[in-house]
Coordinates of C-alpha atoms and ligand atoms in Angstrom, one line a residue:
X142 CA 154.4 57.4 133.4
X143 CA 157.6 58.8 132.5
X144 CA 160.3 58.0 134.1
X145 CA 163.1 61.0 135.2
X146 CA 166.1 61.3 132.7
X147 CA 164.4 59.7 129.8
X148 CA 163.1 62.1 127.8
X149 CA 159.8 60.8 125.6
X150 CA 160.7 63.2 122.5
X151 CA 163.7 62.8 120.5
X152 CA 165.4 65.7 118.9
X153 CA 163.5 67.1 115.7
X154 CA 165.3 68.5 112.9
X155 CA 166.0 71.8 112.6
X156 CA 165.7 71.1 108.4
X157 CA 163.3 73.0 106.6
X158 CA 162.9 71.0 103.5
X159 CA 161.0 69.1 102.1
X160 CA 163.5 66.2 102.5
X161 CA 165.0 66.7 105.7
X162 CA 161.6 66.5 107.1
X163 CA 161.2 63.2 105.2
X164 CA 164.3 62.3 106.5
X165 CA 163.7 62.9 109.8
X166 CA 160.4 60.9 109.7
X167 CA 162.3 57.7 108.2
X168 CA 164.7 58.2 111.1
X169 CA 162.1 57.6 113.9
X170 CA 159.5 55.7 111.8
X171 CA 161.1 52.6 113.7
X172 CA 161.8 53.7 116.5
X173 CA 158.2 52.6 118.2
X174 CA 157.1 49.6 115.6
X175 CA 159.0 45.9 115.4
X176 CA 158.1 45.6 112.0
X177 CA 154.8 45.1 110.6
X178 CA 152.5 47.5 111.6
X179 CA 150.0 45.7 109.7
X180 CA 149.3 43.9 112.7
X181 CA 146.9 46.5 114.6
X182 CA 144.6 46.9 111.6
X183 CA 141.1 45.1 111.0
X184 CA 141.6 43.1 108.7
X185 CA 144.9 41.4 110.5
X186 CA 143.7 37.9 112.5
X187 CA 145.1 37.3 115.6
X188 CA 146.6 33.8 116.5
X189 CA 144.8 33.7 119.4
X190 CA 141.4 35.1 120.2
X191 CA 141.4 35.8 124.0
X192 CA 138.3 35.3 125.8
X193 CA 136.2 33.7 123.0
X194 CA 137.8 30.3 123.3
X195 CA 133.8 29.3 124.4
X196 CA 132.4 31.2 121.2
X197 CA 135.0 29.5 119.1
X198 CA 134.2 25.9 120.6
X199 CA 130.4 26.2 119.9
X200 CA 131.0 27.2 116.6
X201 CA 133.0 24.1 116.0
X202 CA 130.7 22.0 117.8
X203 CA 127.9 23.2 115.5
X204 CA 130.4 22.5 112.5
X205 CA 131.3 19.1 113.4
X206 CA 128.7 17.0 111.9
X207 CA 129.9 18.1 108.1
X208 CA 133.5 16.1 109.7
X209 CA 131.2 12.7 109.5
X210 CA 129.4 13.7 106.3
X211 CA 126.0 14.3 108.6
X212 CA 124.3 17.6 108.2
X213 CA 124.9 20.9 110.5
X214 CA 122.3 22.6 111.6
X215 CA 122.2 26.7 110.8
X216 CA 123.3 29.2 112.8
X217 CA 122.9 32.6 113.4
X218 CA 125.9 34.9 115.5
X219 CA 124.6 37.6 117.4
X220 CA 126.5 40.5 119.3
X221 CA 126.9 44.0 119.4
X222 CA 129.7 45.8 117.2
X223 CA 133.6 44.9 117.8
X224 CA 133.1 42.0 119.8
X225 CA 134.3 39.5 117.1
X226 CA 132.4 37.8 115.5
X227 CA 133.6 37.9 112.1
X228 CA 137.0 37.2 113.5
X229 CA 136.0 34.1 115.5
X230 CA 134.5 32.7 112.8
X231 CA 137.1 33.6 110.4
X232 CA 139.4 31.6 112.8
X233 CA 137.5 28.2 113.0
X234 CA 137.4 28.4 109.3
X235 CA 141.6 28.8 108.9
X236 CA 141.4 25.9 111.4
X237 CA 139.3 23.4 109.5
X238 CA 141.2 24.2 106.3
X239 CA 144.3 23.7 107.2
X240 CA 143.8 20.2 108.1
X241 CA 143.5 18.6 104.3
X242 CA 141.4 15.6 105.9
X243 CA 139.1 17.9 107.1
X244 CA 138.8 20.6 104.2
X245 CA 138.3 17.6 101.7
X246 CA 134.8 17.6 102.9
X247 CA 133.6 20.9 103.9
X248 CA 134.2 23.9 101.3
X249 CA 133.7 27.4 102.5
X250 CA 131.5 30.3 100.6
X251 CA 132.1 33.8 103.1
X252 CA 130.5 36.5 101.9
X253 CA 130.0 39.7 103.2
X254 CA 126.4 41.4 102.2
X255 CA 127.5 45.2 103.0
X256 CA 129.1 44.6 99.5
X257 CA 127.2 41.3 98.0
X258 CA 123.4 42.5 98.8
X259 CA 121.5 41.3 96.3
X260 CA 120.3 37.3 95.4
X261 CA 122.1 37.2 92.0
X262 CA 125.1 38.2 92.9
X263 CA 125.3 35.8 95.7
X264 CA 124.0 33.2 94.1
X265 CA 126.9 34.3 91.6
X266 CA 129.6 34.4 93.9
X267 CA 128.9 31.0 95.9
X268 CA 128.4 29.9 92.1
X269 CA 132.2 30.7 91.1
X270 CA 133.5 30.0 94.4
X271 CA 133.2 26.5 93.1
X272 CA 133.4 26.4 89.8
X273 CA 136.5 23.9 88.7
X274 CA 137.4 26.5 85.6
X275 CA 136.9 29.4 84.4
X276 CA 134.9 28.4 81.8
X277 CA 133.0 27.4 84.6
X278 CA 132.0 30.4 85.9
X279 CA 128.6 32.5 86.2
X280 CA 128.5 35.6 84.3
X281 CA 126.2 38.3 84.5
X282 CA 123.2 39.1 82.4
X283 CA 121.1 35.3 83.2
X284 CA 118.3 35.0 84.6
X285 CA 117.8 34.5 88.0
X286 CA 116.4 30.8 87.8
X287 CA 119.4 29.8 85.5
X288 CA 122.1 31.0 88.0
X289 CA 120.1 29.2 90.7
X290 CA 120.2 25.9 88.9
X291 CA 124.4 26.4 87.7
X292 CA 125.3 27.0 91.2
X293 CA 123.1 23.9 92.7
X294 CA 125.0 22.0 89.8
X295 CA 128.0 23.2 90.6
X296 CA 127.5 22.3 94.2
X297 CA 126.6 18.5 93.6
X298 CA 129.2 18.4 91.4
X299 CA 131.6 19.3 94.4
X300 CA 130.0 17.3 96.9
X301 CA 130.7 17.4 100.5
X302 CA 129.1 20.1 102.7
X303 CA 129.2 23.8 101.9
X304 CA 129.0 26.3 104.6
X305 CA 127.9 29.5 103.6
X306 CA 128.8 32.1 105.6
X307 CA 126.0 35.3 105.6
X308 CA 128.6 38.1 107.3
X309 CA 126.0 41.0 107.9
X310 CA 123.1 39.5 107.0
X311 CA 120.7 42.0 108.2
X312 CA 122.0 44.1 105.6
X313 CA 121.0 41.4 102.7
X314 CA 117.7 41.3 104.1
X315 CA 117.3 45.1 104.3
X316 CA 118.4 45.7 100.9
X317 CA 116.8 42.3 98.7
X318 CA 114.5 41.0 101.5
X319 CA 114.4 37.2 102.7
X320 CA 113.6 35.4 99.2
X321 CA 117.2 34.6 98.5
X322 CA 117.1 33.1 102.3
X323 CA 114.1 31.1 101.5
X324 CA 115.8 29.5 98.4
X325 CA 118.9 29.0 100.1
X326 CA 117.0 27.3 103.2
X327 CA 115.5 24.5 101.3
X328 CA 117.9 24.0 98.8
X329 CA 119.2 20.9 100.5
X330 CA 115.8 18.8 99.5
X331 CA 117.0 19.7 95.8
X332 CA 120.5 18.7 96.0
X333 CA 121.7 15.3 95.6
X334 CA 125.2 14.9 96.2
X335 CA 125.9 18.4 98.7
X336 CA 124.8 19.9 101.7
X337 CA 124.6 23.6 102.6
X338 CA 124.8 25.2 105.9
X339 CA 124.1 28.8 106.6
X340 CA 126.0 30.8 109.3
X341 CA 124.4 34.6 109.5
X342 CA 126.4 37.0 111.6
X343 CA 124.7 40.3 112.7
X344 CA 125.0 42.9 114.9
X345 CA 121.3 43.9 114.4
X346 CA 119.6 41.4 117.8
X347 CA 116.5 42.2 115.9
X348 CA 116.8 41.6 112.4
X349 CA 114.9 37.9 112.6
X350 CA 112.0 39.9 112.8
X351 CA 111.2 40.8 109.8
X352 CA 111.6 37.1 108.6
X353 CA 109.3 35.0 107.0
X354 CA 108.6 32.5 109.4
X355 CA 109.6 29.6 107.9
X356 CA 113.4 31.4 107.0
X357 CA 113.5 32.3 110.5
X358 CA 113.0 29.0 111.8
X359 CA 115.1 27.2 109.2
X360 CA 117.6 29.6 109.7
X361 CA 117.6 30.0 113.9
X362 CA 118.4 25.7 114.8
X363 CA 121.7 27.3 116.5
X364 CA 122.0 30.5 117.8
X365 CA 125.4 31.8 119.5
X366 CA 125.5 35.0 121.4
X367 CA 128.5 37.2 121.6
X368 CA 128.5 39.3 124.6
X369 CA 130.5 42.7 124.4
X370 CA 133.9 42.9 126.1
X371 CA 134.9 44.3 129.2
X372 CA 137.6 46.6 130.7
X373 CA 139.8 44.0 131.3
X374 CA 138.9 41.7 128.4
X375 CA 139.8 44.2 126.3
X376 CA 143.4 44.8 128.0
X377 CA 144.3 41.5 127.5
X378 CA 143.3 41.8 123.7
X379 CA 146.1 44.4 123.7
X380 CA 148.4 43.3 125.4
X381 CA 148.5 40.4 122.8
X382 CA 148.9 42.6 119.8
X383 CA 151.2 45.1 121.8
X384 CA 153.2 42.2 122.2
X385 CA 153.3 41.4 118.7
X386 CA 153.8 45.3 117.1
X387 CA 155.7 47.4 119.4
X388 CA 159.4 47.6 120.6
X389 CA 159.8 47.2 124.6
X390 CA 159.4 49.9 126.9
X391 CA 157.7 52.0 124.5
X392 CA 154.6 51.9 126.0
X393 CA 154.1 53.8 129.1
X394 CA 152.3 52.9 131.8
X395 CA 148.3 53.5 131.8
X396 CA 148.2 53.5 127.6
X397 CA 146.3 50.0 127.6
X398 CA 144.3 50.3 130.3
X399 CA 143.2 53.8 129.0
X400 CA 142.7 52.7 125.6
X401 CA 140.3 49.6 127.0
X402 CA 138.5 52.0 129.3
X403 CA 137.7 53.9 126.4
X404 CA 136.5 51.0 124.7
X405 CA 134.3 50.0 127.1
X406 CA 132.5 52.3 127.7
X407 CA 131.6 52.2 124.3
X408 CA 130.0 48.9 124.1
X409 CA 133.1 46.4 124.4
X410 CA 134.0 47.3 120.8
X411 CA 137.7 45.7 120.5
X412 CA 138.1 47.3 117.0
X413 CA 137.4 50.5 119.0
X414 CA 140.2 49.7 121.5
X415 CA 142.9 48.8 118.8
X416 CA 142.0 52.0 116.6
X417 CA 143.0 54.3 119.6
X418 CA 146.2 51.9 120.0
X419 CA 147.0 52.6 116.5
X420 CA 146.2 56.2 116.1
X421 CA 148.4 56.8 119.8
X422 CA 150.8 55.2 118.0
X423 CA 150.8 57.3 115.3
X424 CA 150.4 60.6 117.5
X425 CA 153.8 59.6 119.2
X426 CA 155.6 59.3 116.0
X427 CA 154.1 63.0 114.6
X428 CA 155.3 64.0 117.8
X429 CA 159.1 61.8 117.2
X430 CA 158.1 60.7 120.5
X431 CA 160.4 57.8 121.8
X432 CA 157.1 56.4 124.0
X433 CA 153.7 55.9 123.4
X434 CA 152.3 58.1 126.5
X435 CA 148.5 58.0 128.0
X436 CA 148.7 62.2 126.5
X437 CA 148.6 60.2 123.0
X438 CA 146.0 58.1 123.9
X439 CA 143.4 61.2 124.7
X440 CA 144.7 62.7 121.5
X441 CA 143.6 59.8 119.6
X442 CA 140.3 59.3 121.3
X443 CA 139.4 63.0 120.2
X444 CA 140.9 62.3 116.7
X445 CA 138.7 59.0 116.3
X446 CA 135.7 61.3 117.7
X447 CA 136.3 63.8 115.0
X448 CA 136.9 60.9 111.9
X449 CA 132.8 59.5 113.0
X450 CA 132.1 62.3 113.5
X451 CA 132.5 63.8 109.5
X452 CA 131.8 59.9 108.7
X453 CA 128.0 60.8 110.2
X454 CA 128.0 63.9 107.6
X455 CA 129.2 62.0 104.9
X456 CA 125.9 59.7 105.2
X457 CA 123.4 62.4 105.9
X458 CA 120.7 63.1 102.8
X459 CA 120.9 65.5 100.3
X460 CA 119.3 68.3 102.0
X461 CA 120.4 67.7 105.2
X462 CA 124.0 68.6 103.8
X463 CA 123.3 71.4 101.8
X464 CA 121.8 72.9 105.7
X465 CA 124.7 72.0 107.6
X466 CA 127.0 73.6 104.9
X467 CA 124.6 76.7 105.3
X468 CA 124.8 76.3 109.0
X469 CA 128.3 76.1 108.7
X470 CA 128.9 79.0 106.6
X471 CA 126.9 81.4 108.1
X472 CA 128.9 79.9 111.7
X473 CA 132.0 80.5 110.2
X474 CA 131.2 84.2 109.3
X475 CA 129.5 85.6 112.3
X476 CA 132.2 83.4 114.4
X477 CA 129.5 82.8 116.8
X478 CA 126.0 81.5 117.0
X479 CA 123.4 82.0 114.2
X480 CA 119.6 82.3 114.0
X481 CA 117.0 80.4 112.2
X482 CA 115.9 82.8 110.0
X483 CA 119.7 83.3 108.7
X484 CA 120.2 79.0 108.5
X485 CA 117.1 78.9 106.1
X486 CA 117.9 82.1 103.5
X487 CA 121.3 80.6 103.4
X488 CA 120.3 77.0 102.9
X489 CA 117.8 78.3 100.0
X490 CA 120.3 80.4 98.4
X491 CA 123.1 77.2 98.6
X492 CA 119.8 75.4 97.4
X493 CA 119.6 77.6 94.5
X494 CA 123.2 77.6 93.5
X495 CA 123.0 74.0 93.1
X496 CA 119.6 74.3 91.0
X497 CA 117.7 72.2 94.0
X498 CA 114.3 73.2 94.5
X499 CA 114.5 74.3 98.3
X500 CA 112.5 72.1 100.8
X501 CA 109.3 74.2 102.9
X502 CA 110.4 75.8 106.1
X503 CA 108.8 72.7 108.5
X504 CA 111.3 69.7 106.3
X505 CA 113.8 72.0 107.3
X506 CA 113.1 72.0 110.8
X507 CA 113.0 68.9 111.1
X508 CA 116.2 68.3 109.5
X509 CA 117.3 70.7 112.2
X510 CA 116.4 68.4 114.8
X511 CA 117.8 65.5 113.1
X512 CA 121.5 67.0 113.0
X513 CA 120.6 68.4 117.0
X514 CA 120.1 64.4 117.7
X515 CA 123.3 63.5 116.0
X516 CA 125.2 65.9 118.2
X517 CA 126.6 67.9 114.9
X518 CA 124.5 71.2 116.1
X519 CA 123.0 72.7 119.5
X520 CA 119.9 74.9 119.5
X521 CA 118.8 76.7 122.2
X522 CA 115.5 79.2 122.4
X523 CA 116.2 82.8 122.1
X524 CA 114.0 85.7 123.3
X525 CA 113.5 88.4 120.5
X526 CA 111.7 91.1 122.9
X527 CA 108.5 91.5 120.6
X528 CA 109.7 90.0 118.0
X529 CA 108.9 86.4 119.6
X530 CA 111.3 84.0 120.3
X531 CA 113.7 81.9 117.7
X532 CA 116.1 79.4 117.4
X533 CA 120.1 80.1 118.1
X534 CA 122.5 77.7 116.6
X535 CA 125.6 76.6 117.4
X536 CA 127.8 74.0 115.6
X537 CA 129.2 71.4 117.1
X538 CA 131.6 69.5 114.5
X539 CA 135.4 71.1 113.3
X540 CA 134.4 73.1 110.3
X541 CA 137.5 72.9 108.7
X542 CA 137.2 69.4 108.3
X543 CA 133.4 68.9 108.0
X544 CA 132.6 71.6 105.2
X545 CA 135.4 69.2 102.7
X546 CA 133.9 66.3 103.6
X547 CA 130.4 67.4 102.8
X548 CA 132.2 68.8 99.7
X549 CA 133.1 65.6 98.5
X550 CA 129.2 64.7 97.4
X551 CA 129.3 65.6 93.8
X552 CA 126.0 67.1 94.6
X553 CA 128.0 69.7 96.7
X554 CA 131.2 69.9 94.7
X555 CA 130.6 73.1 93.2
X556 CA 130.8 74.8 96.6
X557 CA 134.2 74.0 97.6
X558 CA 137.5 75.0 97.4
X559 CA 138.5 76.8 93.6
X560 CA 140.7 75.1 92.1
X561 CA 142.3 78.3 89.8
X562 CA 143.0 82.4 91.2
X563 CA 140.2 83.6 88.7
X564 CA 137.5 81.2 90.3
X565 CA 139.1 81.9 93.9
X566 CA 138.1 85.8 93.3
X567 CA 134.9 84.5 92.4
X568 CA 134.4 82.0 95.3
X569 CA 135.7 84.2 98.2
X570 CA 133.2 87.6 96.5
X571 CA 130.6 84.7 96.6
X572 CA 131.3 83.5 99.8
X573 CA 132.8 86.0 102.4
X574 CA 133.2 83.9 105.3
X575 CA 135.5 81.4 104.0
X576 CA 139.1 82.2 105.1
X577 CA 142.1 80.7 105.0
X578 CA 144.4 79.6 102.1
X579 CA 143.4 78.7 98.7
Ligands
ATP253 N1 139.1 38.2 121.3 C1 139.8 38.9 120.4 N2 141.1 38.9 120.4 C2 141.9 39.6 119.5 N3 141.3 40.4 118.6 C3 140.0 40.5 118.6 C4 139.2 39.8 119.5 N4 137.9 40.1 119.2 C5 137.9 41.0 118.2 N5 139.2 41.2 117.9 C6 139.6 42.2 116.8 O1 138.7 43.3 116.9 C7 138.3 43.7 115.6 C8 136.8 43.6 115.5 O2 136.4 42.2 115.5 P1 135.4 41.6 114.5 O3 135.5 42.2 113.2 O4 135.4 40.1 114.6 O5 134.0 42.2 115.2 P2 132.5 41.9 114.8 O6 131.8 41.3 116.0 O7 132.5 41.1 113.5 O8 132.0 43.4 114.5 P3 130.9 43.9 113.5 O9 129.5 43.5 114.1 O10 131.1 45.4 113.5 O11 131.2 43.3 112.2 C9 139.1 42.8 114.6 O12 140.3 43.5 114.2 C10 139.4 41.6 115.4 O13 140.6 41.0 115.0
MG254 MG1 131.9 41.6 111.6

């Protein structure tokens, strides 16, 4: 809480320029942060990983047989979103390489599959990881079975133990299927002078499934489970990084504790609990606040609502975002709820425009359905009199934000905002209900 006779909001300036208002911002830029702000983003790895010192340990324990030149078994990390994972692993990896008597033995391949995803250019990238010299290296254009055979060269030519770590796997599998896995999981009777290990990491507890048998059984000797954070877990997590990024006394009372309840309650995701840290943070400083206050905190949780929110449009199919942009249009015109009927001439005329060939009235409502389950739209039943019964919908997303985001598919380009006077006559004689400044 605030405490009397400090005020949390420092004087704005009264400047209207451009550059007093830069100004202004420079002034209080530091007034909240130590220094590097860097510190509550992802990608930033923590000294110390409270509450998965006993994650951590296993995963060293599995490791330590490379240490003697004996062979570790695989090992597959399971756990829900946020609960770090990728960051404990990350850890015992720094660890282990920055003892030289250690890292002479063991070289480490981490890849992650959201971007590597298919089996040449894994087998590529674990390929040049070790190649001595650029000469070395595996282009593209081979064949498959050429790569395979430089990189298990290139491997016996290192030596030693190479643990490959699979971030994401599920998403390899999904995308190129287990073949790649197979290879990989009996590569060790080809080699002669290395030893592989593979460490998958997933958030998908069901992703073994679709396995060959063998890969899953070859891949599953170790399993480690991460289990989601709690409340408290989560505070101390925070604390930490607080610790680490913010002046003291800028945090009022209840900010932690509200960001980690948040969290929680949405599966013990610690990335979840430091973006709302780092988004108050930045709602204070809009706001030249001189605290971070539990006000910014709720301001940030609906902020973060509203970035998955568009996030979730961004990814929907084709279709489904040329009728959302309908639904959204015709919303924004009536300013109020709008009936079936209306949603499908608009969508086929938006179809149209774009020279799509409109999908049949059923596709369409099931696409309806599909954006009521996501929570972007609400239908409700409507009685007509004689005229039967209908749909009403309402639109649950901020359409000033939505309608640019499903803009920026090229496939929906040509509806948004003109870029020239002439083509903004055009648009707005085109397209009534859009308001606002051009
Ligand atoms: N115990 C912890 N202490 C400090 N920071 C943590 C801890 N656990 C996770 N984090 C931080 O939370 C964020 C998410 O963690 P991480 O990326 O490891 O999650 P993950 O389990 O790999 O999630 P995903 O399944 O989505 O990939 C990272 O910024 C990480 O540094
Ligand atoms: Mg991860």
């Amino acid at each position: 809480m605030t405490s009397p006779g400090s005020p949390t909001t420092a004087p704005v300036g009264t400047g209207s320029t451009a550059s007093e208002l830069f100004d202004s911002v420079l002034r209080y830029s530091n007034e909240l942060f130590r220094g590097n702000r860097e510190i509550l983003r992802e990608s930033y790895i923590p000294a110390r990983l409270p509450h998965r010192e006993h994650q951590i340990r296993q995963v060293a324990e599995v490791f330590a047989p490379a240490l003697k030149g004996d062979i570790p078994s695989n090992l597959l990390i399971y756990g829900k979103i946020g609960t770090g994972k990728t960051a404990v692993v990350a850890q015992v990896r720094q660890d282990i390489q920055r003892r030289s008597d250690l890292s002479a033995h063991i070289t480490f391949v981490t890849v992650n599959c959201g971007n590597i995803d298919t089996p040449y250019s894994l087998l590529q990238t674990m390929g040049n990881t070790l190649a001595p010299r650029e000469a070395d290296r595996i282009p593209t254009g081979w064949s498959l079975d050429r790569v395979q055979s430089t990189m298990r060269q290139l491997m016996d030519a290192r030596g030693g133990t190479l643990i490959l770590i699979l971030d994401e796997i599920d998403r390899l599998v999904a995308k190129s299927g287990d073949g790649v896995l197979y290879t990989l999981s009996q590569l060790n009777t080809e080699l002669e002078e290395a030893r592989l290990v593979i460490v998958g990491i997933s958030n998908d507890l069901k992703f073994t499934n679709n396995l060959d048998a063998r890969v899953r059984s070859r891949l599953n000797e170790e399993k480690i489970l991460f289990p989601p954070y709690d409340a408290p877990q989560l505070q101390d997590i925070l604390r930490d990084r607080a610790k680490e990024v913010f002046k003291d006394g800028v945090l009022d009372a209840g900010v932690i504790e509200r960001c980690a309840a948040y969290a929680a309650l949405e599966n013990g995701d610690a990335r979840r609990a430091l973006a709302l840290l780092r988004l108050a943070a930045e709602m204070a400083e809009r706001d030249r606040a001189k605290r971070i206050t539990a006000d910014h905190v709720v301001k940030a949780k609906s902020r973060l609502e509203q970035d998955i929110i568009i996030e979730c449009c961004r990814t929907l199919p084709p279709h489904c975002k040329v009728l959302l942009y309908a639904i959204l249009q015709a919303y924004e015109r009536r300013r109020g709820g709008v009936l079936t009927g209306e949603v499908y001439d608009g969508y086929a005329r938006l179809s149209q425009r774009l020279g799509l060939q409109p999908l049949h009235a059923r596709s369409i409502s099931n696409y309806l359905s599909e954006l009521e389950n996501l929570g972007l739209i609400r239908a409700t039943i409507v009685s007509r009199g004689r005229g039967g019964r209908t749909r009403e919908i309402v639109v649950d997303v901020p359409i000033s934000e939505t309608m640019p985001a499903l803009e920026e598919d090229p496939l929906l380009a040509p509806l948004g905002r003109p870029k020239s006077l002439n083509q903004t006559i055009l648009t707005n004689f085109d397209n009534p209900g859009r308001t606002g400044p051009y």
